[in-house]
mmCIF file of N, CA and C in Angstrom:
data_model
loop_
_atom_site.group_PDB
_atom_site.id
_atom_site.type_symbol
_atom_site.label_atom_id
_atom_site.label_comp_id
_atom_site.label_asym_id
_atom_site.label_seq_id
_atom_site.Cartn_x
_atom_site.Cartn_y
_atom_site.Cartn_z
ATOM 1 N N MET A 19 53.426 4.460 14.894
ATOM 2 C CA MET A 19 52.068 4.311 15.416
ATOM 3 C C MET A 19 51.422 3.602 15.094
ATOM 4 N N GLY A 20 49.764 3.116 15.961
ATOM 5 C CA GLY A 20 48.769 2.115 15.406
ATOM 6 C C GLY A 20 48.255 3.439 14.336
ATOM 7 N N GLU A 21 47.154 2.618 14.117
ATOM 8 C CA GLU A 21 45.876 3.678 12.794
ATOM 9 C C GLU A 21 44.988 4.274 13.892
ATOM 10 N N VAL A 22 44.779 5.343 12.944
ATOM 11 C CA VAL A 22 43.613 6.306 13.922
ATOM 12 C C VAL A 22 42.050 5.648 13.604
ATOM 13 N N VAL A 23 41.126 5.297 14.774
ATOM 14 C CA VAL A 23 39.784 4.160 13.714
ATOM 15 C C VAL A 23 39.287 4.861 14.287
ATOM 16 N N ASN A 24 38.172 5.401 13.858
ATOM 17 C CA ASN A 24 36.510 6.529 13.670
ATOM 18 C C ASN A 24 36.094 5.265 14.793
ATOM 19 N N LEU A 25 35.309 5.360 16.293
ATOM 20 C CA LEU A 25 34.224 4.312 16.531
ATOM 21 C C LEU A 25 33.334 4.171 15.893
ATOM 22 N N ASN A 26 32.759 5.985 16.021
ATOM 23 C CA ASN A 26 31.512 5.681 15.180
ATOM 24 C C ASN A 26 31.330 4.605 13.890
ATOM 25 N N ARG A 27 32.371 4.886 13.164
ATOM 26 C CA ARG A 27 32.263 4.380 12.041
ATOM 27 C C ARG A 27 32.482 3.080 12.247
ATOM 28 N N TYR A 28 33.157 2.431 12.927
ATOM 29 C CA TYR A 28 33.985 0.463 13.166
ATOM 30 C C TYR A 28 32.301 0.401 14.386
ATOM 31 N N ARG A 29 31.697 0.695 14.861
ATOM 32 C CA ARG A 29 30.693 0.734 14.662
ATOM 33 C C ARG A 29 29.469 0.164 14.130
ATOM 34 N N LYS A 30 28.888 1.601 13.269
ATOM 35 C CA LYS A 30 27.530 1.013 12.371
ATOM 36 C C LYS A 30 28.706 -0.033 11.169
ATOM 37 N N GLN A 31 29.606 0.048 10.600
ATOM 38 C CA GLN A 31 30.204 -1.043 9.999
ATOM 39 C C GLN A 31 29.588 -2.808 10.696
ATOM 40 N N ARG A 32 30.169 -2.473 11.933
ATOM 41 C CA ARG A 32 30.326 -3.912 12.508
ATOM 42 C C ARG A 32 28.172 -4.628 12.302
ATOM 43 N N SER A 33 27.868 -3.403 12.565
ATOM 44 C CA SER A 33 26.201 -3.584 12.717
ATOM 45 C C SER A 33 26.125 -3.422 11.226
ATOM 46 N N ARG A 34 26.641 -3.088 10.710
ATOM 47 C CA ARG A 34 25.213 -3.149 8.888
ATOM 48 C C ARG A 34 26.612 -4.623 8.264
ATOM 49 N N ALA A 35 27.264 -5.642 9.151
ATOM 50 C CA ALA A 35 27.604 -6.643 8.435
ATOM 51 C C ALA A 35 26.850 -8.159 9.534
ATOM 52 N N GLU A 36 26.804 -7.125 10.814
ATOM 53 C CA GLU A 36 26.113 -8.415 11.329
ATOM 54 C C GLU A 36 24.123 -8.071 10.416
ATOM 55 N N ARG A 37 23.880 -7.332 10.908
ATOM 56 C CA ARG A 37 22.174 -7.390 10.355
ATOM 57 C C ARG A 37 22.555 -7.837 8.342
ATOM 58 N N GLU A 38 23.593 -8.154 7.623
ATOM 59 C CA GLU A 38 24.246 -8.524 6.559
ATOM 60 C C GLU A 38 23.588 -10.957 6.829
ATOM 61 N N LYS A 39 24.907 -10.855 8.602
ATOM 62 C CA LYS A 39 24.331 -12.233 8.552
ATOM 63 C C LYS A 39 23.321 -12.513 8.496
ATOM 64 N N GLU A 40 22.571 -12.109 9.171
ATOM 65 C CA GLU A 40 21.622 -12.467 9.665
ATOM 66 C C GLU A 40 20.388 -12.333 8.394
ATOM 67 N N ALA A 41 20.296 -11.427 7.380
ATOM 68 C CA ALA A 41 19.547 -11.654 6.206
ATOM 69 C C ALA A 41 19.519 -13.169 5.129
ATOM 70 N N ALA A 42 21.220 -12.534 5.637
ATOM 71 C CA ALA A 42 20.983 -14.527 4.953
ATOM 72 C C ALA A 42 20.687 -15.188 5.193
ATOM 73 N N ALA A 43 20.607 -15.026 6.753
ATOM 74 C CA ALA A 43 20.496 -16.317 7.564
ATOM 75 C C ALA A 43 18.780 -17.060 6.925
ATOM 76 N N ASN A 44 18.124 -15.566 7.216
ATOM 77 C CA ASN A 44 16.821 -15.723 6.634
ATOM 78 C C ASN A 44 16.304 -15.836 6.283
ATOM 79 N N ARG A 45 17.389 -15.718 4.142
ATOM 80 C CA ARG A 45 17.220 -15.766 3.127
ATOM 81 C C ARG A 45 17.475 -17.570 2.725
ATOM 82 N N ALA A 46 17.944 -18.106 3.214
ATOM 83 C CA ALA A 46 18.537 -19.272 2.999
ATOM 84 C C ALA A 46 17.314 -20.282 3.673
ATOM 85 N N LYS A 47 17.185 -19.294 5.361
ATOM 86 C CA LYS A 47 15.775 -20.528 6.119
ATOM 87 C C LYS A 47 14.659 -20.042 5.499
ATOM 88 N N HIS A 48 13.983 -18.769 4.918
ATOM 89 C CA HIS A 48 12.617 -18.930 4.594
ATOM 90 C C HIS A 48 12.295 -19.058 2.811
ATOM 91 N N GLY A 49 13.278 -18.213 1.997
ATOM 92 C CA GLY A 49 13.447 -17.909 0.637
ATOM 93 C C GLY A 49 13.277 -19.326 0.060
ATOM 94 N N ARG A 50 12.510 -18.736 -0.925
ATOM 95 C CA ARG A 50 12.646 -20.097 -2.020
ATOM 96 C C ARG A 50 13.222 -19.197 -3.999
ATOM 97 N N THR A 51 13.826 -20.285 -4.283
ATOM 98 C CA THR A 51 13.701 -19.118 -5.619
ATOM 99 C C THR A 51 13.120 -18.591 -6.661
ATOM 100 N N LYS A 52 12.819 -18.668 -7.112
ATOM 101 C CA LYS A 52 11.869 -17.950 -8.127
ATOM 102 C C LYS A 52 11.759 -19.323 -9.070
ATOM 103 N N ALA A 53 11.975 -20.067 -9.042
ATOM 104 C CA ALA A 53 12.206 -21.641 -10.684
ATOM 105 C C ALA A 53 11.330 -22.386 -9.155
ATOM 106 N N GLU A 54 11.555 -22.340 -8.418
ATOM 107 C CA GLU A 54 9.978 -23.038 -7.118
ATOM 108 C C GLU A 54 8.796 -22.415 -7.097
ATOM 109 N N ARG A 55 9.015 -20.601 -7.452
ATOM 110 C CA ARG A 55 7.559 -19.975 -6.502
ATOM 111 C C ARG A 55 7.261 -19.992 -8.007
ATOM 112 N N HIS A 56 7.562 -20.160 -9.583
ATOM 113 C CA HIS A 56 7.251 -20.859 -10.685
ATOM 114 C C HIS A 56 6.569 -21.879 -10.569
ATOM 115 N N HIS A 57 7.121 -22.919 -10.778
ATOM 116 C CA HIS A 57 6.385 -24.441 -10.708
ATOM 117 C C HIS A 57 4.810 -24.455 -9.702
ATOM 118 N N HIS A 58 5.858 -23.904 -8.177
ATOM 119 C CA HIS A 58 4.947 -24.410 -7.668
ATOM 120 C C HIS A 58 2.887 -22.988 -7.849
ATOM 121 N N ALA A 59 4.041 -22.409 -8.753
ATOM 122 C CA ALA A 59 1.848 -21.632 -9.268
ATOM 123 C C ALA A 59 1.527 -22.499 -10.959
ATOM 124 N N MET A 60 2.563 -23.081 -11.232
ATOM 125 C CA MET A 60 2.136 -23.973 -12.501
ATOM 126 C C MET A 60 1.593 -25.329 -11.992
ATOM 127 N N GLN A 61 1.712 -25.312 -10.911
ATOM 128 C CA GLN A 61 0.801 -27.769 -10.272
ATOM 129 C C GLN A 61 -0.022 -26.548 -9.324
ATOM 130 N N GLN A 62 -0.481 -25.510 -9.121
ATOM 131 C CA GLN A 62 -1.464 -25.241 -8.285
ATOM 132 C C GLN A 62 -2.941 -24.473 -8.996
ATOM 133 N N SER A 63 -2.508 -23.628 -11.096
ATOM 134 C CA SER A 63 -2.499 -24.141 -12.320
ATOM 135 C C SER A 63 -2.734 -25.270 -12.445
ATOM 136 N N LYS A 64 -2.402 -26.303 -11.962
ATOM 137 C CA LYS A 64 -2.494 -27.415 -12.875
ATOM 138 C C LYS A 64 -4.020 -28.197 -12.742
ATOM 139 N N ASP A 65 -3.235 -28.852 -11.654
ATOM 140 C CA ASP A 65 -4.891 -28.929 -10.236
ATOM 141 C C ASP A 65 -6.377 -28.386 -10.385
ATOM 142 N N ALA A 66 -5.393 -26.644 -10.506
ATOM 143 C CA ALA A 66 -6.735 -26.330 -10.414
ATOM 144 C C ALA A 66 -7.663 -26.531 -12.101
ATOM 145 N N THR A 67 -7.225 -26.679 -12.588
ATOM 146 C CA THR A 67 -7.383 -27.101 -14.184
ATOM 147 C C THR A 67 -8.284 -28.842 -13.500
ATOM 148 N N ASP A 68 -7.375 -29.815 -13.308
ATOM 149 C CA ASP A 68 -7.089 -31.015 -13.713
ATOM 150 C C ASP A 68 -9.321 -31.429 -12.519
ATOM 151 N N LEU A 69 -9.230 -31.059 -11.714
ATOM 152 C CA LEU A 69 -10.006 -30.423 -11.021
ATOM 153 C C LEU A 69 -12.048 -30.165 -11.260
ATOM 154 N N GLU A 70 -11.462 -29.092 -12.556
ATOM 155 C CA GLU A 70 -12.682 -28.541 -13.427
ATOM 156 C C GLU A 70 -13.028 -28.567 -14.237
ATOM 157 N N GLN A 71 -11.633 -30.417 -14.473
ATOM 158 C CA GLN A 71 -12.387 -31.185 -15.703
ATOM 159 C C GLN A 71 -13.376 -32.473 -14.841
ATOM 160 N N HIS A 72 -13.059 -33.105 -13.935
ATOM 161 C CA HIS A 72 -13.466 -33.679 -13.315
ATOM 162 C C HIS A 72 -14.898 -33.106 -12.680
ATOM 163 N N ARG A 73 -14.762 -32.371 -13.265
ATOM 164 C CA ARG A 73 -16.756 -31.888 -12.208
ATOM 165 C C ARG A 73 -17.533 -32.254 -12.957
ATOM 166 N N LEU A 74 -18.431 -32.782 -12.596
ATOM 167 C CA LEU A 74 -19.961 -33.765 -12.906
ATOM 168 C C LEU A 74 -21.253 -31.912 -13.198
ATOM 169 N N ASP A 75 -21.272 -32.004 -14.174
ATOM 170 C CA ASP A 75 -22.546 -30.829 -14.927
ATOM 171 C C ASP A 75 -23.538 -32.168 -14.363
ATOM 172 N N ARG A 76 -24.502 -30.941 -13.439
ATOM 173 C CA ARG A 76 -26.289 -30.736 -12.392
ATOM 174 C C ARG A 76 -26.754 -30.428 -13.174
ATOM 175 N N ASP A 77 -26.506 -30.268 -15.175
ATOM 176 C CA ASP A 77 -28.375 -29.206 -15.406
ATOM 177 C C ASP A 77 -29.348 -29.951 -15.729
ATOM 178 N N GLU A 78 -30.200 -29.811 -15.091
ATOM 179 C CA GLU A 78 -31.330 -31.404 -15.611
ATOM 180 C C GLU A 78 -32.341 -30.152 -15.467
#
């Protein structure tokens, strides 16, 4: 005889697996690594500092 399978449990496992697969695809598509986020923040900070240093003071 075959093994008895609870269909509700099987459906839930299948549903979880599908959601996890979709989540992994979304992370790969839209996510950035911590290093990439840090690099972007540091670049923005440097750009703002460089712009501020090139500002002309017109206090006359």
